[in-house]
XYZ file of N, CA and C in Angstrom:
666
model
N -19.295 -5.731 7.543
C -18.034 -5.338 8.156
C -16.894 -5.144 7.186
N -16.874 -5.930 6.113
C -15.860 -5.825 5.122
C -15.938 -4.616 4.325
N -17.059 -3.910 4.290
C -17.215 -2.673 3.557
C -16.715 -1.475 4.362
N -16.619 -1.605 5.648
C -16.366 -0.414 6.537
C -14.945 -0.342 7.054
N -14.148 -1.439 6.948
C -12.793 -1.388 7.440
C -11.787 -1.695 6.283
N -10.518 -1.358 6.492
C -9.528 -1.710 5.507
C -9.354 -3.278 5.432
N -9.395 -3.869 4.176
C -9.283 -5.305 4.081
C -7.935 -5.787 4.579
N -6.907 -4.916 4.537
C -5.547 -5.350 4.955
C -5.549 -5.353 6.517
N -6.103 -4.379 7.172
C -6.165 -4.402 8.650
C -7.051 -5.524 9.131
N -8.131 -5.900 8.384
C -8.984 -6.967 8.830
C -8.258 -8.292 8.819
N -7.243 -8.482 7.920
C -6.577 -9.750 7.821
C -5.159 -9.857 8.567
N -4.906 -8.875 9.375
C -3.669 -8.910 10.166
C -3.786 -9.981 11.170
N -2.738 -10.823 11.220
C -2.743 -12.015 12.029
C -3.158 -13.272 11.363
N -3.794 -13.144 10.213
C -4.218 -14.316 9.412
C -3.236 -14.506 8.233
N -3.325 -13.616 7.285
C -2.415 -13.731 6.071
C -1.587 -12.395 5.908
N -1.912 -11.368 6.653
C -1.263 -10.065 6.497
C -0.451 -9.761 7.777
N 0.559 -8.872 7.652
C 1.355 -8.519 8.791
C 1.327 -6.938 8.928
N 1.756 -6.493 10.084
C 1.834 -5.078 10.335
C 2.735 -4.350 9.449
N 2.488 -3.090 9.117
C 3.398 -2.276 8.347
C 4.475 -1.639 9.167
N 4.263 -1.582 10.464
C 5.324 -1.090 11.454
C 5.588 -2.253 12.400
N 6.834 -2.795 12.372
C 7.216 -3.924 13.174
C 8.181 -3.504 14.249
N 7.635 -3.128 15.398
C 8.468 -2.806 16.516
C 7.644 -2.804 17.820
N 8.367 -2.835 18.981
C 7.648 -2.800 20.230
C 8.304 -1.692 21.054
N 7.522 -0.891 21.732
C 8.020 0.169 22.597
C 7.226 0.377 23.813
N 7.799 1.003 24.828
C 7.065 1.263 26.054
C 6.246 2.517 25.857
N 5.534 2.948 26.971
C 4.588 4.101 26.834
C 5.342 5.409 26.540
N 6.613 5.519 26.949
C 7.359 6.750 26.766
C 7.683 6.964 25.300
N 8.101 5.880 24.638
C 8.575 5.936 23.246
C 7.485 5.716 22.191
N 6.342 5.144 22.643
C 5.388 4.677 21.675
C 4.902 5.808 20.746
N 4.425 6.946 21.379
C 3.875 8.046 20.624
C 4.918 8.695 19.676
N 6.196 8.759 20.157
C 7.263 9.357 19.336
C 7.560 8.391 18.135
N 7.501 7.099 18.276
C 7.749 6.181 17.194
C 6.611 6.270 16.113
N 5.407 6.374 16.547
C 4.249 6.522 15.674
C 4.390 7.712 14.798
N 4.741 8.830 15.409
C 4.947 10.138 14.736
C 6.013 10.057 13.723
N 7.157 9.413 14.129
C 8.329 9.210 13.251
C 7.948 8.347 12.016
N 7.191 7.272 12.248
C 6.753 6.452 11.154
C 5.895 7.181 10.151
N 4.979 8.018 10.699
C 4.092 8.853 9.776
C 4.978 9.806 8.968
N 5.915 10.498 9.651
C 6.738 11.452 8.943
C 7.604 10.800 7.830
N 8.176 9.606 8.143
C 9.000 8.888 7.224
C 8.204 8.488 5.940
N 6.964 7.933 6.189
C 6.111 7.529 5.039
C 5.682 8.733 4.196
N 5.371 9.863 4.806
C 4.958 11.032 4.085
C 6.138 11.597 3.323
N 7.332 11.598 3.888
C 8.444 12.124 3.176
C 8.814 11.253 1.959
N 8.782 9.918 2.105
C 9.081 9.079 1.001
C 7.975 9.165 -0.073
N 6.694 9.367 0.327
C 5.591 9.525 -0.637
C 5.713 10.765 -1.483
N 6.116 11.879 -0.841
C 6.278 13.147 -1.525
C 7.553 13.204 -2.423
N 8.630 12.593 -1.881
C 9.903 12.657 -2.535
C 9.922 11.767 -3.784
N 9.347 10.569 -3.715
C 9.357 9.656 -4.868
C 7.955 9.475 -5.451
N 7.384 10.520 -5.996
C 5.993 10.408 -6.611
C 6.096 9.513 -7.867
N 7.205 9.666 -8.666
C 7.306 8.947 -9.878
C 7.895 7.562 -9.719
N 8.259 7.134 -8.498
C 8.866 5.866 -8.300
C 7.936 4.730 -8.080
N 6.601 5.023 -8.019
C 5.609 4.005 -7.922
C 5.806 3.192 -6.585
N 5.796 3.888 -5.473
C 5.917 3.286 -4.113
C 4.589 2.693 -3.735
N 4.545 1.401 -3.476
C 3.267 0.747 -3.029
C 3.111 0.806 -1.520
N 4.112 0.456 -0.810
C 4.007 0.491 0.664
C 5.418 0.646 1.246
N 5.436 1.071 2.529
C 6.718 1.255 3.230
C 6.522 0.534 4.550
N 7.405 -0.448 4.826
C 7.465 -1.264 6.071
C 8.622 -0.792 6.903
N 8.299 -0.450 8.174
C 9.391 0.059 9.080
C 9.606 -0.932 10.149
N 10.887 -1.409 10.317
C 11.255 -2.332 11.395
C 12.243 -1.513 12.355
N 11.969 -1.573 13.627
C 12.817 -0.935 14.636
C 13.562 -2.002 15.413
N 14.911 -1.920 15.352
C 15.743 -2.775 16.230
C 16.240 -2.000 17.418
N 17.245 -2.497 18.113
C 17.711 -1.867 19.276
C 18.330 -0.497 18.979
N 19.167 -0.450 17.923
C 19.833 0.791 17.685
C 19.765 1.168 16.159
N 18.878 0.537 15.448
C 18.747 0.821 13.961
C 17.253 0.800 13.565
N 16.912 1.648 12.577
C 15.602 1.639 11.954
C 15.742 1.180 10.534
N 15.162 0.055 10.197
C 15.195 -0.505 8.839
C 13.867 -0.128 8.068
N 14.050 0.491 6.921
C 12.990 0.941 6.141
C 12.955 0.134 4.856
N 11.846 -0.623 4.660
C 11.724 -1.458 3.433
C 10.751 -0.798 2.527
N 11.166 -0.377 1.333
C 10.393 0.334 0.338
C 9.963 -0.642 -0.785
N 8.736 -0.968 -0.921
C 8.266 -1.772 -2.060
C 7.866 -0.862 -3.150
N 8.616 -0.972 -4.291
C 8.457 -0.065 -5.365
C 8.541 -0.763 -6.728
N 7.817 -0.218 -7.713
C 7.947 -0.815 -9.053
C 9.183 -0.355 -9.820
N 9.769 0.764 -9.340
C 10.990 1.287 -10.011
C 12.080 1.511 -8.926
N 12.790 0.513 -8.509
C 13.814 0.662 -7.490
C 14.992 1.463 -7.960
N 15.218 1.562 -9.335
C 16.314 2.363 -9.840
C 16.151 3.815 -9.521
N 14.932 4.317 -9.497
C 14.679 5.721 -9.144
C 15.111 6.051 -7.741
N 14.927 5.172 -6.794
C 15.293 5.354 -5.419
C 16.784 5.216 -5.230
N 17.419 4.173 -5.870
C 18.834 3.913 -5.697
C 19.611 4.999 -6.381
N 19.279 5.346 -7.607
C 20.045 6.370 -8.375
C 21.301 5.792 -8.964
N 22.099 6.638 -9.580
C 23.383 6.165 -10.176
C 24.405 5.868 -9.087
N 24.870 4.594 -9.153
C 25.883 4.160 -8.197
C 25.470 4.350 -6.709
N 24.151 4.350 -6.491
C 23.666 4.436 -5.085
C 23.762 5.801 -4.513
N 23.830 6.881 -5.324
C 24.017 8.234 -4.857
C 22.684 8.741 -4.229
N 21.576 8.454 -4.776
C 20.286 8.891 -4.321
C 19.907 8.238 -2.983
N 20.264 6.995 -2.902
C 19.876 6.233 -1.639
C 20.744 6.681 -0.452
N 21.975 7.085 -0.710
C 22.776 7.639 0.395
C 22.260 8.997 0.856
N 21.780 9.800 -0.129
C 21.193 11.090 0.187
C 19.916 10.930 0.968
N 19.082 9.941 0.517
C 17.843 9.628 1.301
C 18.122 9.193 2.683
N 19.193 8.386 2.855
C 19.575 7.902 4.167
C 19.869 9.063 5.145
N 20.608 10.009 4.661
C 21.004 11.176 5.508
C 19.745 12.002 5.815
N 18.840 12.173 4.827
C 17.702 12.988 5.022
C 16.676 12.340 6.048
N 16.567 11.017 5.913
C 15.720 10.251 6.873
C 16.338 10.201 8.283
N 17.641 10.282 8.327
C 18.386 10.301 9.635
C 18.065 11.496 10.434
N 17.657 12.564 9.734
C 17.202 13.791 10.525
C 15.818 13.582 11.116
N 14.995 12.741 10.544
C 13.680 12.482 11.083
C 13.756 11.408 12.215
N 14.471 10.339 11.983
C 14.615 9.277 12.930
C 15.744 9.558 13.915
N 15.586 9.145 15.179
C 16.598 9.331 16.155
C 17.675 8.232 16.156
N 17.416 7.129 15.413
C 18.356 6.010 15.306
C 19.009 5.937 13.973
N 19.945 5.106 13.787
C 20.542 4.873 12.496
C 19.589 4.273 11.492
N 19.580 4.743 10.258
C 18.610 4.360 9.235
C 19.276 3.467 8.209
N 18.598 2.383 7.851
C 19.082 1.543 6.765
C 17.843 1.402 5.841
N 18.119 1.528 4.482
C 17.042 1.453 3.503
C 17.199 0.249 2.628
N 16.072 -0.469 2.442
C 16.075 -1.670 1.615
C 14.988 -1.573 0.517
N 15.298 -1.090 -0.636
C 14.284 -1.015 -1.686
C 14.066 -2.384 -2.278
N 12.792 -2.799 -2.455
C 12.434 -4.076 -3.032
C 11.579 -3.928 -4.173
N 11.818 -4.626 -5.244
C 11.095 -4.461 -6.525
C 9.763 -5.255 -6.449
N 8.704 -4.628 -6.977
C 7.430 -5.357 -7.107
C 7.363 -5.949 -8.549
N 7.286 -7.244 -8.563
C 7.376 -7.945 -9.916
C 6.154 -7.732 -10.794
N 4.987 -7.609 -10.178
C 3.774 -7.439 -11.006
C 2.971 -6.205 -10.506
N 3.454 -4.984 -10.928
C 2.769 -3.768 -10.414
C 1.322 -3.596 -10.948
N 0.965 -4.319 -11.964
C -0.364 -4.130 -12.580
C -1.504 -4.554 -11.641
N -1.205 -5.468 -10.717
C -2.215 -5.921 -9.785
C -2.025 -5.374 -8.370
N -1.117 -4.393 -8.244
C -0.919 -3.769 -6.923
C -1.929 -2.611 -6.745
N -2.810 -2.694 -5.736
C -3.941 -1.779 -5.575
C -3.433 -0.317 -5.449
N -2.453 -0.088 -4.575
C -1.987 1.233 -4.406
C -1.426 1.886 -5.668
N -0.720 1.080 -6.484
C -0.106 1.586 -7.713
C -1.223 1.845 -8.788
N -2.286 1.022 -8.748
C -3.433 1.274 -9.691
C -4.130 2.588 -9.328
N -4.301 2.777 -8.016
C -4.967 4.089 -7.600
C -4.111 5.261 -8.003
N -2.817 5.150 -7.786
C -1.940 6.269 -8.137
C -1.943 6.572 -9.642
N -1.963 5.465 -10.448
C -1.971 5.574 -11.851
C -3.219 6.329 -12.329
N -4.376 5.952 -11.776
C -5.570 6.522 -12.187
C -5.641 8.041 -11.740
N -5.082 8.337 -10.572
C -5.029 9.780 -10.102
C -4.202 10.588 -11.029
N -3.047 10.039 -11.538
C -2.198 10.779 -12.457
C -2.944 11.064 -13.814
N -3.760 10.087 -14.199
C -4.531 10.268 -15.467
C -5.654 11.328 -15.271
N -6.312 11.322 -14.119
C -7.349 12.250 -13.848
C -6.852 13.716 -13.823
N -5.596 13.890 -13.277
C -4.973 15.191 -13.278
C -4.716 15.644 -14.673
N -4.365 14.736 -15.619
C -4.112 15.091 -17.006
C -5.378 15.229 -17.813
N -6.568 15.221 -17.145
C -7.888 15.438 -17.759
C -8.318 14.252 -18.625
N -7.844 13.072 -18.360
C -8.360 11.860 -19.034
C -9.649 11.466 -18.415
N -10.662 11.041 -19.210
C -11.942 10.655 -18.747
C -11.844 9.543 -17.682
N -12.575 9.724 -16.566
C -12.420 8.774 -15.418
C -12.915 7.427 -15.752
N -13.968 7.324 -16.558
C -14.454 5.974 -16.976
C -13.465 5.243 -17.804
N -12.818 5.953 -18.694
C -11.765 5.340 -19.522
C -10.649 4.839 -18.692
N -10.161 5.644 -17.767
C -9.050 5.247 -16.894
C -9.368 4.064 -16.038
N -10.587 4.047 -15.448
C -11.063 2.969 -14.637
C -11.101 1.632 -15.373
N -11.762 1.685 -16.542
C -11.954 0.460 -17.320
C -10.602 -0.076 -17.859
N -9.678 0.796 -18.248
C -8.378 0.408 -18.718
C -7.602 -0.355 -17.575
N -7.681 0.271 -16.326
C -6.958 -0.339 -15.202
C -7.578 -1.711 -14.864
N -8.950 -1.871 -14.981
C -9.573 -3.124 -14.711
C -9.085 -4.217 -15.741
N -9.090 -3.846 -16.987
C -8.690 -4.757 -18.044
C -7.253 -5.202 -17.911
N -6.341 -4.251 -17.526
C -4.974 -4.572 -17.313
C -4.737 -5.558 -16.130
N -5.475 -5.280 -15.047
C -5.352 -6.080 -13.831
C -5.867 -7.517 -14.043
N -7.019 -7.632 -14.723
C -7.552 -8.943 -14.987
C -6.702 -9.761 -15.919
N -6.129 -9.119 -16.942
C -5.270 -9.768 -17.828
C -3.911 -10.170 -17.238
N -3.535 -9.466 -16.119
C -2.273 -9.743 -15.425
C -2.384 -10.839 -14.398
N -3.659 -11.318 -14.142
C -3.812 -12.439 -13.263
C -4.613 -12.185 -11.998
N -5.229 -11.022 -11.882
C -6.052 -10.736 -10.732
C -7.321 -11.511 -10.793
N -7.820 -12.005 -9.628
C -9.058 -12.787 -9.584
C -10.319 -11.881 -9.625
N -10.140 -10.665 -9.131
C -11.237 -9.683 -9.132
C -10.722 -8.349 -8.818
N -11.447 -7.364 -9.185
C -11.063 -5.961 -8.905
C -12.202 -4.977 -8.839
N -12.110 -4.044 -7.963
C -13.178 -3.030 -7.868
C -12.591 -1.665 -7.674
N -13.020 -0.676 -8.473
C -12.471 0.695 -8.447
C -13.620 1.666 -8.224
N -13.454 2.563 -7.248
C -14.441 3.561 -6.914
C -13.851 4.964 -6.977
N -14.438 5.829 -7.757
C -14.016 7.241 -7.862
C -15.053 8.147 -7.228
N -14.638 9.124 -6.466
C -15.600 10.031 -5.794
C -15.173 11.476 -5.972
N -16.116 12.373 -6.098
C -15.826 13.794 -6.142
C -16.591 14.442 -7.310
N -16.105 15.548 -7.712
C -16.790 16.273 -8.857
C -16.198 15.691 -10.149
N -16.809 14.557 -10.484
C -16.319 13.823 -11.714
C -16.666 14.625 -12.972
N -15.782 14.732 -13.880
C -15.933 15.501 -15.103
C -16.300 17.032 -14.904
N -15.978 17.492 -13.617
C -16.203 18.884 -13.331
C -17.586 19.305 -13.160
N -18.515 18.384 -12.868
C -19.946 18.770 -12.620
C -20.083 19.469 -11.301
N -21.228 20.134 -11.084
C -21.412 20.950 -9.900
C -21.583 20.081 -8.618
N -22.303 18.961 -8.786
C -22.536 18.136 -7.573
C -21.586 16.940 -7.553
N -21.058 16.737 -6.424
C -20.116 15.565 -6.209
C -20.899 14.265 -6.224
N -20.267 13.184 -6.775
C -20.929 11.886 -6.809
C -19.805 10.833 -6.766
N -20.212 9.591 -6.798
C -19.277 8.515 -6.851
C -19.755 7.447 -7.828
N -18.755 6.851 -8.557
C -19.042 5.784 -9.506
C -17.989 4.719 -9.300
N -18.480 3.461 -9.445
C -17.597 2.301 -9.238
C -17.829 1.266 -10.309
N -16.759 0.536 -10.557
C -16.785 -0.562 -11.559
C -16.131 -1.802 -10.890
N -16.740 -2.914 -11.142
C -16.207 -4.158 -10.533
C -16.206 -5.300 -11.566
N -15.194 -6.119 -11.512
C -15.125 -7.322 -12.399
C -14.446 -8.456 -11.589
N -14.979 -9.621 -11.766
C -14.450 -10.805 -11.091
C -15.018 -10.958 -9.632
N -14.392 -11.833 -8.892
C -14.775 -12.126 -7.522
C -14.012 -11.218 -6.493
N -14.754 -10.767 -5.504
C -14.096 -9.904 -4.501
C -14.725 -10.296 -3.095
N -14.329 -11.413 -2.527
C -14.823 -11.915 -1.220
C -14.202 -11.129 -0.055
N -14.790 -10.017 0.330
C -14.212 -9.175 1.442
C -14.237 -9.841 2.801
N -15.155 -10.746 3.005
C -15.312 -11.438 4.301
C -14.497 -12.652 4.453
N -13.973 -13.174 3.314
C -13.188 -14.421 3.392
C -11.734 -14.043 3.797
N -11.312 -14.454 4.995
C -10.047 -14.080 5.545
C -8.849 -14.699 4.734
N -9.039 -15.862 4.148
C -7.940 -16.457 3.373
C -7.760 -15.874 2.061
N -8.733 -15.030 1.579
C -8.628 -14.317 0.309
C -7.653 -13.117 0.472
N -6.688 -13.041 -0.365
C -5.735 -11.903 -0.269
C -6.240 -10.706 -1.039
N -6.889 -9.806 -0.296
C -7.488 -8.595 -0.859
C -6.532 -7.400 -0.586
N -6.037 -6.875 -1.696
C -5.183 -5.699 -1.590
C -6.019 -4.389 -1.697
N -5.626 -3.392 -0.937
C -6.437 -2.102 -0.934
C -5.538 -0.958 -1.142
N -5.932 0.028 -1.993
C -5.155 1.229 -2.204
C -6.043 2.404 -2.313
N -5.486 3.565 -1.916
C -6.205 4.836 -1.980
C -5.312 5.950 -2.472
N -5.881 6.811 -3.328
C -5.030 7.929 -3.828
C -5.977 9.076 -4.108
N -5.435 10.322 -4.081
C -6.172 11.504 -4.370
C -5.588 12.218 -5.598
N -6.539 12.768 -6.405
C -6.177 13.514 -7.623
C -6.583 14.952 -7.398
N -5.609 15.835 -7.318
C -5.872 17.269 -7.126
C -6.096 17.905 -8.460
N -7.334 18.025 -8.891
C -7.724 18.625 -10.172
C -8.060 20.089 -9.991
N -8.295 20.765 -11.071
C -8.657 22.231 -10.974
C -10.022 22.442 -10.408
N -10.900 21.460 -10.432
C -12.231 21.586 -9.919
C -12.442 20.889 -8.595
N -11.358 20.544 -7.958
C -11.470 19.825 -6.612
C -10.701 18.528 -6.526
N -10.688 17.964 -5.327
C -9.969 16.698 -5.128
C -10.916 15.522 -5.431
N -10.404 14.550 -6.202
C -11.060 13.319 -6.470
C -10.412 12.190 -5.731
N -11.173 11.315 -5.077
C -10.677 10.202 -4.325
C -10.830 8.937 -5.144
N -9.774 8.129 -5.123
C -9.841 6.800 -5.858
C -9.508 5.681 -4.880
N -10.449 4.749 -4.792
C -10.233 3.570 -3.933
C -10.214 2.301 -4.872
N -9.265 1.412 -4.540
C -9.100 0.218 -5.365
C -8.997 -1.035 -4.486
N -9.763 -2.092 -4.800
C -9.697 -3.384 -4.148
C -9.307 -4.396 -5.210
N -8.290 -5.209 -4.902
C -7.825 -6.278 -5.850
C -7.781 -7.602 -5.126
N -8.390 -8.576 -5.717
C -8.355 -9.968 -5.175
C -7.231 -10.702 -5.931
N -6.124 -11.019 -5.108
C -4.998 -11.763 -5.685
C -5.067 -13.286 -5.567
N -6.182 -13.795 -5.012
C -6.289 -15.184 -4.880
C -6.318 -15.598 -3.339
N -6.436 -16.857 -3.138
C -6.494 -17.328 -1.703
C -5.168 -17.873 -1.205
N -4.898 -17.600 0.061
C -3.674 -18.097 0.735
C -4.184 -19.091 1.776
N -3.789 -20.294 1.653
C -4.155 -21.411 2.664
C -2.867 -21.849 3.316
N -2.795 -21.507 4.664
C -1.581 -21.879 5.385
C -1.720 -23.263 5.922
N -0.730 -24.120 5.703
C -0.758 -25.483 6.199
C -0.040 -25.584 7.590
N -0.669 -26.278 8.494
C -0.091 -26.428 9.801
C 0.669 -27.774 9.864
N 1.838 -27.710 10.433
C 2.600 -29.055 10.595
C 1.874 -29.931 11.525
N 1.483 -31.119 11.108
C 0.699 -32.021 11.886
C 1.491 -32.531 13.065
N 2.764 -32.826 12.837
C 3.544 -33.398 13.923
C 3.666 -32.403 15.089
N 3.879 -31.113 14.789
C 3.956 -30.122 15.835
C 2.617 -29.992 16.510
N 1.491 -30.033 15.734
C 0.173 -29.902 16.376
C -0.144 -31.034 17.300
N 0.277 -32.232 16.937
C 0.095 -33.433 17.802
C 0.885 -33.345 19.059
N 2.128 -32.780 18.961
C 2.986 -32.642 20.166
C 2.429 -31.648 21.128
N 1.822 -30.525 20.633
C 1.173 -29.596 21.452
C -0.063 -30.107 22.138
N -0.783 -30.983 21.414
C -2.003 -31.545 21.997
C -1.619 -32.535 23.151
N -0.503 -33.270 22.974
C -0.122 -34.241 24.025
C 0.312 -33.535 25.272
N 0.991 -32.346 25.132
C 1.454 -31.608 26.277
C 0.257 -31.021 27.031
């Protein structure tokens, strides 16, 4: 099962949370889903060089809060906040509510799966050998503190006629252990001989949540 679903979606409710945090009735639900997709695609295309790992969207009564996790928040903010004001007005055309943007810096981008996948895709576009790019990313992630990593590249690798896939793995990657924090990322490299897909799994360690015993005893008594 761990091979066929996203490791992040599999752990929602245990150690992961939803990327869209809002509640809506049947009339507004479809519109909100489309808006979330358009906002994420716009940010992804606009800030290609900003190393955006994920976008979390929170919807309040009259406001839409967009949290952008990025390795380079200065690219999004701009000089004296000029770029972030421009982005707010552009996203205001997509969303029907008032938009507030909160860029947050990723302290260790070397072990962020989405950023690793994007970095490899940039290298493949520049005609760097895929094995070299994969092995370098694995070495950097393991030296930065990752417990395990797996990278898979698919497509016409090195421009050969027949498409294939190759993967490299190092360390532990327990996909079925829910307490293990497995980060997942996907990116595409549009090369001259076709599109190459890059998938990355990173094991950041285990998260063990402790339950307050006093609260647990009170609930049992009730």
